[in-house]
mmCIF file of N, CA and C in Angstrom:
data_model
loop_
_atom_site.group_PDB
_atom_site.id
_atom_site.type_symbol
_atom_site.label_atom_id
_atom_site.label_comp_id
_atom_site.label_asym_id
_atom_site.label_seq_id
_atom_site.Cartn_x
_atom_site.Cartn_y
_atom_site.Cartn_z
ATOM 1 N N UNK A 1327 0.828 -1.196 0.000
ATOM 2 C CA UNK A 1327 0.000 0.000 0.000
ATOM 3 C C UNK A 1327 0.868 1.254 0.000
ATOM 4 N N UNK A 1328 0.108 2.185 -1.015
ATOM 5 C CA UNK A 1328 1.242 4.039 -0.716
ATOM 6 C C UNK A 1328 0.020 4.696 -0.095
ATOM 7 N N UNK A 1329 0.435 5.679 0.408
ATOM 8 C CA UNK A 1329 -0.328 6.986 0.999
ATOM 9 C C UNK A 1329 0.358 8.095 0.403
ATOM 10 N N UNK A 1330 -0.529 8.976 -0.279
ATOM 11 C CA UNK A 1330 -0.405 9.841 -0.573
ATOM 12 C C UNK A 1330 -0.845 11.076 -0.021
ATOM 13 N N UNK A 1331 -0.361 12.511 0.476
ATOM 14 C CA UNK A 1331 -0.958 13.396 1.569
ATOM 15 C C UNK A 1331 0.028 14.828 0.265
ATOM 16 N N UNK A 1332 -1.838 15.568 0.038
ATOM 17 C CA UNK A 1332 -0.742 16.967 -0.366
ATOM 18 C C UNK A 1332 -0.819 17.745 0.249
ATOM 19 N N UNK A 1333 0.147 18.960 -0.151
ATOM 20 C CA UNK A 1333 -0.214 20.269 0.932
ATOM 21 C C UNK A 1333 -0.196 21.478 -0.036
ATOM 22 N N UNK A 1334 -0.251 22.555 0.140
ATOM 23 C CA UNK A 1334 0.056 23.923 -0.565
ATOM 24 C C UNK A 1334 -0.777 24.542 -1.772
ATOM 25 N N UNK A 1335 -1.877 24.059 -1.643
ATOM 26 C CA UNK A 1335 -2.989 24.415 -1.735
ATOM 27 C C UNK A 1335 -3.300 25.963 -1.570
ATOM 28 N N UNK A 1336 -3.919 26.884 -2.222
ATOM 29 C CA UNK A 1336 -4.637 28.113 -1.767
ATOM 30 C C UNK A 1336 -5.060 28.861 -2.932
ATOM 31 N N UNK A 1337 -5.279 30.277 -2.802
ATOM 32 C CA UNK A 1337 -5.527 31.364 -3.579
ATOM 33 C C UNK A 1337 -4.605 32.246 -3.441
ATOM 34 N N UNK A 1338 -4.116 32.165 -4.797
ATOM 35 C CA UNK A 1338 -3.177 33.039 -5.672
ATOM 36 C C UNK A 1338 -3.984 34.246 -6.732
ATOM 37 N N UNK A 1339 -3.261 35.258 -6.938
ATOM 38 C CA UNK A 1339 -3.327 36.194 -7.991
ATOM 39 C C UNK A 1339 -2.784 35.519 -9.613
ATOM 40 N N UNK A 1340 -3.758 35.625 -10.865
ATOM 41 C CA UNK A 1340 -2.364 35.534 -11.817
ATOM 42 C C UNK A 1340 -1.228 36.016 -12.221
ATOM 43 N N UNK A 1341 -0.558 35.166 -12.338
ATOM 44 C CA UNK A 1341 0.794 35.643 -12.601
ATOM 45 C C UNK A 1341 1.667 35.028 -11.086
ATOM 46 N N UNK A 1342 0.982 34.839 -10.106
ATOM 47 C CA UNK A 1342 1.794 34.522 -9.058
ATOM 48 C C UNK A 1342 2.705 33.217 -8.839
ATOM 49 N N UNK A 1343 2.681 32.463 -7.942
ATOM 50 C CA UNK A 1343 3.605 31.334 -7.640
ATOM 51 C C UNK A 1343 2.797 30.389 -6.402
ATOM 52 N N UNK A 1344 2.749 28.712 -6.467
ATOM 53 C CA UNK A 1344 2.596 28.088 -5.624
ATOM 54 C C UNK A 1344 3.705 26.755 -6.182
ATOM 55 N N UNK A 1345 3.458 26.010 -4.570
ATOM 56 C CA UNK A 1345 4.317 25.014 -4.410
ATOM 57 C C UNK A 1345 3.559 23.934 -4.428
ATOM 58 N N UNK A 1346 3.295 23.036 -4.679
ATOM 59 C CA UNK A 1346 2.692 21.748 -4.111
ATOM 60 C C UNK A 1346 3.257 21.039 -3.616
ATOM 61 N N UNK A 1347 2.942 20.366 -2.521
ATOM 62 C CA UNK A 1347 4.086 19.067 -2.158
ATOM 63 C C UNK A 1347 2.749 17.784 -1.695
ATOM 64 N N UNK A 1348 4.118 16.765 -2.072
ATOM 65 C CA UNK A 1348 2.981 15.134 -2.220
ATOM 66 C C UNK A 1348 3.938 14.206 -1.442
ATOM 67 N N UNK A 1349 4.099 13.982 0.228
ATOM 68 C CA UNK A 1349 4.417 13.131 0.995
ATOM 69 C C UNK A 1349 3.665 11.903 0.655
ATOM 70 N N UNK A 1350 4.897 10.543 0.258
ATOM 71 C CA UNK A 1350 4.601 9.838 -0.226
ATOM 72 C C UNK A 1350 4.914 8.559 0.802
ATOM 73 N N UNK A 1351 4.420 7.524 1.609
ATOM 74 C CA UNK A 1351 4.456 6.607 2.553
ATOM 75 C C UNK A 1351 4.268 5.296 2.401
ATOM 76 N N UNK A 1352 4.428 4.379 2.726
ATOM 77 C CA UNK A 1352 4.464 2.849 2.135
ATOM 78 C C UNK A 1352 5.296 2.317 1.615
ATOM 79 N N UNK A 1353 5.186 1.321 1.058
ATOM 80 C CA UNK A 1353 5.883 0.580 0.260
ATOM 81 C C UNK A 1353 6.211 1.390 -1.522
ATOM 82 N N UNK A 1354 7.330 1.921 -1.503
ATOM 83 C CA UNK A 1354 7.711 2.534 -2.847
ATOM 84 C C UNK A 1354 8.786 2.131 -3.652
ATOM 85 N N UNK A 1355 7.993 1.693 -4.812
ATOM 86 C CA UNK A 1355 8.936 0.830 -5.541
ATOM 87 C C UNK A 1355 9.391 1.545 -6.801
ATOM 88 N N UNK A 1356 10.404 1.134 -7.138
ATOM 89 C CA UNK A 1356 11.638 2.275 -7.769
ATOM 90 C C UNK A 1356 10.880 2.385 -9.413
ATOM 91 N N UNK A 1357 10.036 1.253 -9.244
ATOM 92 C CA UNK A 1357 9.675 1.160 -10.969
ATOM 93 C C UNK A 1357 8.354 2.563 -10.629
ATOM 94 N N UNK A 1358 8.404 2.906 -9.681
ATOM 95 C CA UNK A 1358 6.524 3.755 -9.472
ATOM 96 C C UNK A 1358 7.496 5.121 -10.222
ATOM 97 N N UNK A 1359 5.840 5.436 -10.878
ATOM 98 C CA UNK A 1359 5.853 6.918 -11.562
ATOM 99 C C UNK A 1359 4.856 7.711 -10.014
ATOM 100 N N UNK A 1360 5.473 8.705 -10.084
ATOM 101 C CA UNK A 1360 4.335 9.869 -9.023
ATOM 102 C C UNK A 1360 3.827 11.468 -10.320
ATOM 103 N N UNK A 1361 3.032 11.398 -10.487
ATOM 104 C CA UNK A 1361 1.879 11.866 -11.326
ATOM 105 C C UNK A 1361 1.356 13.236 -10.345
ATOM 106 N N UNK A 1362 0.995 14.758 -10.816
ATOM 107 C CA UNK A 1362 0.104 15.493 -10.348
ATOM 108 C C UNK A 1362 -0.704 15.708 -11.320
ATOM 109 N N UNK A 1363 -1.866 15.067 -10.890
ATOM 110 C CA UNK A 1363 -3.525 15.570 -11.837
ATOM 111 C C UNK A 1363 -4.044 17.144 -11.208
ATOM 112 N N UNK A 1364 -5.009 16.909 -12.185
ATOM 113 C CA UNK A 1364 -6.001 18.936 -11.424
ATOM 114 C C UNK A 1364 -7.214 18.092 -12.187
ATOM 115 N N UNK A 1365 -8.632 18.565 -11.673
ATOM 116 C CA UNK A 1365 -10.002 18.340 -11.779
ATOM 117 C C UNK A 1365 -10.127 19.585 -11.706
ATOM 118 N N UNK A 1366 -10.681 20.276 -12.670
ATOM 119 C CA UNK A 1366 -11.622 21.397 -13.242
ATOM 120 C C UNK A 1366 -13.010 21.143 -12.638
ATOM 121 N N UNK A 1367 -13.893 22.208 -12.605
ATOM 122 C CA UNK A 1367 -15.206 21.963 -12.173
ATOM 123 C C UNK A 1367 -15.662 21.601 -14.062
ATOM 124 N N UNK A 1368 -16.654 20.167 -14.099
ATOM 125 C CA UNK A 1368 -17.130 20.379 -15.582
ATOM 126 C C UNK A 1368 -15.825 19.404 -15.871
ATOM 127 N N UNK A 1369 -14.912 19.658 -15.917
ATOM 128 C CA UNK A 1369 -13.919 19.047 -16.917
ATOM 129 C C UNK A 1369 -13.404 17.922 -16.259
ATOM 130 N N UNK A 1370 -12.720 16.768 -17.310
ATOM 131 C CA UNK A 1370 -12.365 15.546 -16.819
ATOM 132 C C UNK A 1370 -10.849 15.500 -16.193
ATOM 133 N N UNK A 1371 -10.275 14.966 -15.303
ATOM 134 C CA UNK A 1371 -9.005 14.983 -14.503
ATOM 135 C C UNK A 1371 -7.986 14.817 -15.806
ATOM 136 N N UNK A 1372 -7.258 15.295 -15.531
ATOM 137 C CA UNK A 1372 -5.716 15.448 -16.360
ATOM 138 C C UNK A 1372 -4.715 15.641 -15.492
ATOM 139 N N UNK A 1373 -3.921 14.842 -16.256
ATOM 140 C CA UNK A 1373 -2.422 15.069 -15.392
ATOM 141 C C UNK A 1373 -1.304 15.861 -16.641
ATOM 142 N N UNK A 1374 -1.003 16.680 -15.331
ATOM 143 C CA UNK A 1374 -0.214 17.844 -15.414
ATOM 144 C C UNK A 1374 1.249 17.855 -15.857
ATOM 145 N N UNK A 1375 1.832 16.580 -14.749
ATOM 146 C CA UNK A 1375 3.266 16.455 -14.652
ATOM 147 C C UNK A 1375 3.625 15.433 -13.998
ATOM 148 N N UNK A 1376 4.336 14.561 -14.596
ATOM 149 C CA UNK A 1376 5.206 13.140 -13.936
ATOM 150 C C UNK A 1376 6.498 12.517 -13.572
ATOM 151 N N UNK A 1377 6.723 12.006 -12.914
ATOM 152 C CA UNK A 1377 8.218 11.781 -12.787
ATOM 153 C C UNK A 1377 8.390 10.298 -12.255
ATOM 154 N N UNK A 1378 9.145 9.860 -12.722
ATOM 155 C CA UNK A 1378 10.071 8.926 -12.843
ATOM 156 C C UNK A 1378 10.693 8.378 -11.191
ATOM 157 N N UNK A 1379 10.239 7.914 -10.006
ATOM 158 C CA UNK A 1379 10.437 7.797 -8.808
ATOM 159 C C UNK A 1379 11.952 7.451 -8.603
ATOM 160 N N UNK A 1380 12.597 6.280 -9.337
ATOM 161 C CA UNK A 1380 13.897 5.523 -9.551
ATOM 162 C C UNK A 1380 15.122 6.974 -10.215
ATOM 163 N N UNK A 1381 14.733 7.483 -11.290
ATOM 164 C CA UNK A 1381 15.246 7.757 -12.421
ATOM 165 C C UNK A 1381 15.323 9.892 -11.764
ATOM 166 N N UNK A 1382 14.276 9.993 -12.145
ATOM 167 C CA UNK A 1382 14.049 11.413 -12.180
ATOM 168 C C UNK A 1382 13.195 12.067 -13.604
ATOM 169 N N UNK A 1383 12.911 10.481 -14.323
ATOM 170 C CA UNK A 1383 12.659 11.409 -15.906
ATOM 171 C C UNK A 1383 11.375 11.771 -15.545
ATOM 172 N N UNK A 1384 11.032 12.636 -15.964
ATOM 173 C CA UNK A 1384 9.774 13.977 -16.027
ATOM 174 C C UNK A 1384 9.237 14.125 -17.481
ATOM 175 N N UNK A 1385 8.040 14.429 -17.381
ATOM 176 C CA UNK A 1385 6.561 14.490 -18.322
ATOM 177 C C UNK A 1385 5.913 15.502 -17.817
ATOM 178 N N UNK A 1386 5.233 16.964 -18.967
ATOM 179 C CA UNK A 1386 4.562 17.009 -18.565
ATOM 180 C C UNK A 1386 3.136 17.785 -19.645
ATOM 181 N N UNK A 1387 2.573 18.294 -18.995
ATOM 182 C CA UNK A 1387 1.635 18.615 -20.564
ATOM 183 C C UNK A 1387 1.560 19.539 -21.253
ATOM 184 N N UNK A 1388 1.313 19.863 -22.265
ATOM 185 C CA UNK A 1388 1.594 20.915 -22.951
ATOM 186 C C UNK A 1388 1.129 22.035 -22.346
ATOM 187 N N UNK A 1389 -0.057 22.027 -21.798
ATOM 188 C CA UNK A 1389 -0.520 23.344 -21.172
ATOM 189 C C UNK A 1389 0.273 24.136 -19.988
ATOM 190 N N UNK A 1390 0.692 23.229 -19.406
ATOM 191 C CA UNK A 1390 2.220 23.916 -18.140
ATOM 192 C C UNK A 1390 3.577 23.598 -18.740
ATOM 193 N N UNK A 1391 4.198 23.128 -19.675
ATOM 194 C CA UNK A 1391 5.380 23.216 -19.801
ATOM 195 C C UNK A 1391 5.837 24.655 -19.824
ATOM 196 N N UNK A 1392 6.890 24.725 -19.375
ATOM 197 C CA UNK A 1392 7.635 25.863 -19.150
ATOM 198 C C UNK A 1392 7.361 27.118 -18.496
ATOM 199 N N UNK A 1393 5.944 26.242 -17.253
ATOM 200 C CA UNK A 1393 5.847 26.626 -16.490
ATOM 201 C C UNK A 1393 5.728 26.245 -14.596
ATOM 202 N N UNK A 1394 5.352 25.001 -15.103
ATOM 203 C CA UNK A 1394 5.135 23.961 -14.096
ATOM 204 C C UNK A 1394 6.375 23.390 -14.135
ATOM 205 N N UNK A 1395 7.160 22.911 -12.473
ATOM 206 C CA UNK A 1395 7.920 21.697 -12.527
ATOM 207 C C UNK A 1395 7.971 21.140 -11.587
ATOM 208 N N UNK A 1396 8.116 19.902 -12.100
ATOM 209 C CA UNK A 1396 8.241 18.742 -10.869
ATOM 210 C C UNK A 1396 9.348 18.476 -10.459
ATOM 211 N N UNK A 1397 9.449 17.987 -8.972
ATOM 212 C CA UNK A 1397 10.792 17.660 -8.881
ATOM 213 C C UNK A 1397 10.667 16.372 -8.007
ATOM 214 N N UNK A 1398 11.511 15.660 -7.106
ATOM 215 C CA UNK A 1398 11.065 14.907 -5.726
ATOM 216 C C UNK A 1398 12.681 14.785 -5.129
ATOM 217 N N UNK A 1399 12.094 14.708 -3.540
ATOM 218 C CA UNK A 1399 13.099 14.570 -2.679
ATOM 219 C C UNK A 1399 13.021 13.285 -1.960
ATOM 220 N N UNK A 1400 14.351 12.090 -2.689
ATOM 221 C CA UNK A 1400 13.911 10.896 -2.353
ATOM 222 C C UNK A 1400 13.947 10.711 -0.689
ATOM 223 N N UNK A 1401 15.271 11.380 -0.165
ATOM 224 C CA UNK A 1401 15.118 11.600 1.685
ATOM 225 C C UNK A 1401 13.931 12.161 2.288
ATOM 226 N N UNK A 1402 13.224 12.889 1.560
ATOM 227 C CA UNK A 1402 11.971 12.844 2.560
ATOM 228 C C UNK A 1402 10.507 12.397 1.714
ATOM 229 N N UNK A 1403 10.897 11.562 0.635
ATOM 230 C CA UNK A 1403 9.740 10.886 0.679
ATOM 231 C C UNK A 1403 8.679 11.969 -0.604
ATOM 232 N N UNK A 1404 9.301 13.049 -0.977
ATOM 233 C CA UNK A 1404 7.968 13.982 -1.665
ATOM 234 C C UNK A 1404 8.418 14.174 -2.516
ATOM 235 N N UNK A 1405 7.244 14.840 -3.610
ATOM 236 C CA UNK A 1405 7.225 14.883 -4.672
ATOM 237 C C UNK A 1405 6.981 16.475 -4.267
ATOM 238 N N UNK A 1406 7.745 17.446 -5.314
ATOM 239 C CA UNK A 1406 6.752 18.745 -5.515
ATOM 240 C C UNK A 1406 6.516 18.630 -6.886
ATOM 241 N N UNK A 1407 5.270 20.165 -7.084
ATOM 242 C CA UNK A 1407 4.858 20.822 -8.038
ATOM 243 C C UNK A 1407 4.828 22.503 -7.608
ATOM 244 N N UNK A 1408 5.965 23.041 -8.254
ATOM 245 C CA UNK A 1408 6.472 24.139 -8.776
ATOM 246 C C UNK A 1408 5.403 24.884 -9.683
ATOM 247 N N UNK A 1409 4.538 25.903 -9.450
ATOM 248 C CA UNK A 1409 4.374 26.113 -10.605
ATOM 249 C C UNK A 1409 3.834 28.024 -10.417
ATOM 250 N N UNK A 1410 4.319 28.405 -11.493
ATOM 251 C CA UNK A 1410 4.765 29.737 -12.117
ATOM 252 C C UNK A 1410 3.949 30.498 -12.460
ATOM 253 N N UNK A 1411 3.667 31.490 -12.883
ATOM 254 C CA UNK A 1411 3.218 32.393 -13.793
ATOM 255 C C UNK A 1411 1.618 31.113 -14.114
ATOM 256 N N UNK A 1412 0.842 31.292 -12.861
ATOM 257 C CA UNK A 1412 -0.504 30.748 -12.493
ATOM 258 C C UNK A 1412 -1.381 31.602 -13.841
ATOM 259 N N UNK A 1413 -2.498 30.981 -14.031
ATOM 260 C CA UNK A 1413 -3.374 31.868 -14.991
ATOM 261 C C UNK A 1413 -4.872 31.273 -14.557
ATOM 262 N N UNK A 1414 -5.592 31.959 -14.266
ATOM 263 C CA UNK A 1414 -7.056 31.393 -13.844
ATOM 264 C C UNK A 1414 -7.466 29.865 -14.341
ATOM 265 N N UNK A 1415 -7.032 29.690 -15.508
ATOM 266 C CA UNK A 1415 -7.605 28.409 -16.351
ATOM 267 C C UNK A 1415 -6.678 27.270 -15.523
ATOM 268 N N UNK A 1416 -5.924 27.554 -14.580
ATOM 269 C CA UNK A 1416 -4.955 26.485 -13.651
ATOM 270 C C UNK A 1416 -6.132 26.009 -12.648
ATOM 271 N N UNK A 1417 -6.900 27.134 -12.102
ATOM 272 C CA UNK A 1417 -8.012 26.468 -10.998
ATOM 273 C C UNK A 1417 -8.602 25.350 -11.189
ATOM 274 N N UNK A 1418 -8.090 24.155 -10.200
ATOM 275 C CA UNK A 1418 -8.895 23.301 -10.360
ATOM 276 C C UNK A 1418 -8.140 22.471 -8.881
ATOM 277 N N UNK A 1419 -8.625 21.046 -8.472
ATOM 278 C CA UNK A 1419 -8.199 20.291 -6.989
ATOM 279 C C UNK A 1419 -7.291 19.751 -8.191
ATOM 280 N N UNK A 1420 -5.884 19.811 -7.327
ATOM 281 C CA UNK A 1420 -4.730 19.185 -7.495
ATOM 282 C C UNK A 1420 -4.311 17.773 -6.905
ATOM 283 N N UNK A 1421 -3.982 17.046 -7.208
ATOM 284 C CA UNK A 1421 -4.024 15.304 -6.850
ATOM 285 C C UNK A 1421 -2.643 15.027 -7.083
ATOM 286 N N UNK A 1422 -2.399 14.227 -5.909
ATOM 287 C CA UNK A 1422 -0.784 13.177 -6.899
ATOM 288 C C UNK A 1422 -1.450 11.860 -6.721
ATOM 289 N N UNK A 1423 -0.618 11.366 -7.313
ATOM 290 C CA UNK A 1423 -0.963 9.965 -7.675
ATOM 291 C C UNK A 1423 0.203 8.899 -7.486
ATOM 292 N N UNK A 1424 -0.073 7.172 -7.428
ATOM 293 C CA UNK A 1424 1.555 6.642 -7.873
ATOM 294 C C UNK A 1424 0.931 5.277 -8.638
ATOM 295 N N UNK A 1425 1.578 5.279 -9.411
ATOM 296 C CA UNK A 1425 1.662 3.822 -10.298
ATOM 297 C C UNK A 1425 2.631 3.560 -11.416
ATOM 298 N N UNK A 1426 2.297 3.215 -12.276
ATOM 299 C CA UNK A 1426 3.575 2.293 -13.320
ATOM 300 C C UNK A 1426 3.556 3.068 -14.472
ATOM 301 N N UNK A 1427 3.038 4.231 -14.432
ATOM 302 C CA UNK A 1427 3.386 5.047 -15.873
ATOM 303 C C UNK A 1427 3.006 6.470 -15.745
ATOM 304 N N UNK A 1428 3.331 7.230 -16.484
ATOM 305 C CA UNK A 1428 3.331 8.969 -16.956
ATOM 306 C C UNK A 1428 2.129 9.311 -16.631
ATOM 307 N N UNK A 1429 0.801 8.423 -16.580
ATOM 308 C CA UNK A 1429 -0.651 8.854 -15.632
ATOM 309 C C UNK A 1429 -0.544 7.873 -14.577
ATOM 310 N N UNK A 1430 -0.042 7.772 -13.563
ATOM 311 C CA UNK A 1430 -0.308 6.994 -12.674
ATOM 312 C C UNK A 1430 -1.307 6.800 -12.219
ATOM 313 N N UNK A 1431 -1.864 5.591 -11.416
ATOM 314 C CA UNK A 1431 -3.646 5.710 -11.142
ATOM 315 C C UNK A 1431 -3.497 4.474 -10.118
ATOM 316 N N UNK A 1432 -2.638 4.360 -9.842
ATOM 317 C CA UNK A 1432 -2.869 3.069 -8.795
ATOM 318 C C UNK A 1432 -2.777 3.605 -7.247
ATOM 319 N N UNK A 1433 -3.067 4.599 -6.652
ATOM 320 C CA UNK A 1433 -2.800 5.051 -5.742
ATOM 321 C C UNK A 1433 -2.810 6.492 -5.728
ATOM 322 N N UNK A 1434 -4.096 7.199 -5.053
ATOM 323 C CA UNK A 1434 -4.262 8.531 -5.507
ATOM 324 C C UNK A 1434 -4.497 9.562 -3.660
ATOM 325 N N UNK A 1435 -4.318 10.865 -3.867
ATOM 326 C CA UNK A 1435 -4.114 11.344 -2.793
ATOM 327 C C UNK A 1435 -5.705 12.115 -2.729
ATOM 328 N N UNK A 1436 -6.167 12.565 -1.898
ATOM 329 C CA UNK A 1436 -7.374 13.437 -1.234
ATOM 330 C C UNK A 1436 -7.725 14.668 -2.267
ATOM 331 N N UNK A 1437 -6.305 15.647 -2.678
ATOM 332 C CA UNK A 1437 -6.468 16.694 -3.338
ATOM 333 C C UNK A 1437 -6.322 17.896 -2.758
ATOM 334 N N UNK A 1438 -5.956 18.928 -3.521
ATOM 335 C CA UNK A 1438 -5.741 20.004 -2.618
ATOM 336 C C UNK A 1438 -5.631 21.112 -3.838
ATOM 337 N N UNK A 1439 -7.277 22.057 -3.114
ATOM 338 C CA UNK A 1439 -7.359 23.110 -4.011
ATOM 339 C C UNK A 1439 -6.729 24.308 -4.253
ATOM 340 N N UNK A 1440 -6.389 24.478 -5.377
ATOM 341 C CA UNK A 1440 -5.549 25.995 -5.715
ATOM 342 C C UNK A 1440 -6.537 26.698 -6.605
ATOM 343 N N UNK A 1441 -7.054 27.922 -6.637
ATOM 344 C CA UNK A 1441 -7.690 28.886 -7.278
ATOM 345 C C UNK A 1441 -6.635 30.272 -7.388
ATOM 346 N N UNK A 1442 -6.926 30.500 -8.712
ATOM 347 C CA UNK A 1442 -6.329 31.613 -9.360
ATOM 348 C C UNK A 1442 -7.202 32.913 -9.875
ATOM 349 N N UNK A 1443 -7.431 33.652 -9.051
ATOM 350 C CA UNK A 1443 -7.709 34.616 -9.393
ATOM 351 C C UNK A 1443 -7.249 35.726 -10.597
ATOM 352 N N UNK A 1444 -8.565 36.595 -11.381
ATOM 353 C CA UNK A 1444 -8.129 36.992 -12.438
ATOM 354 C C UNK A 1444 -7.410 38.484 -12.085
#
């Protein structure tokens, strides 16, 4: 079993800056991808940005590249999400996830909302 727990969640201005972080617990195996999705109100879950748990290789979607980044800190267990120059159309509950590929889905966290004000 993983547990997944996020934090850093809130309301931002656009144009501003948040952090996400995804404390990750259990059994973690080097082959696991850790995944951050967002749920839109209306719209279907998408993932944002992925990484590589073993490795470090990173994915992410066209709509945040080169703005969003992921990173993880294998000593304490987390994953962040970095992300930049926010734009209202970012609002939505933020999720990590862990499983065996670039959408992970085998193990998903509670969520944690960020809204972007215009």
């Amino acid at each position: 079993q993983v547990q997944l727990v996020e934090s850093g969640g809130g309301l931002v201005q656009a144009g501003g800056s948040l952090r996400l972080s995804c404390v990750v617990s259990g059994r973690i195996l080097s082959s696991y991808y850790i995944g951050w999705f967002r749920q839109a109100p209306g719209k279907e879950r998408e993932v944002v940005a992925a990484i590589r748990w073993s490795v470090g290789n990173t994915y992410y979607a066209d709509s945040v590249k080169g703005r969003f980044t992921i990173s993880r800190d294998a000593a304490k267990n987390t994953v962040y999400l970095q992300m930049n120059s926010l734009k209202p159309e970012d609002t939505a509950v933020y999720s990590c996830a862990a499983g065996y590929s670039y959408t992970p889905n085998t193990y998903r966290g509670q969520g944690t909302q960020v809204t972007v004000s215009s």
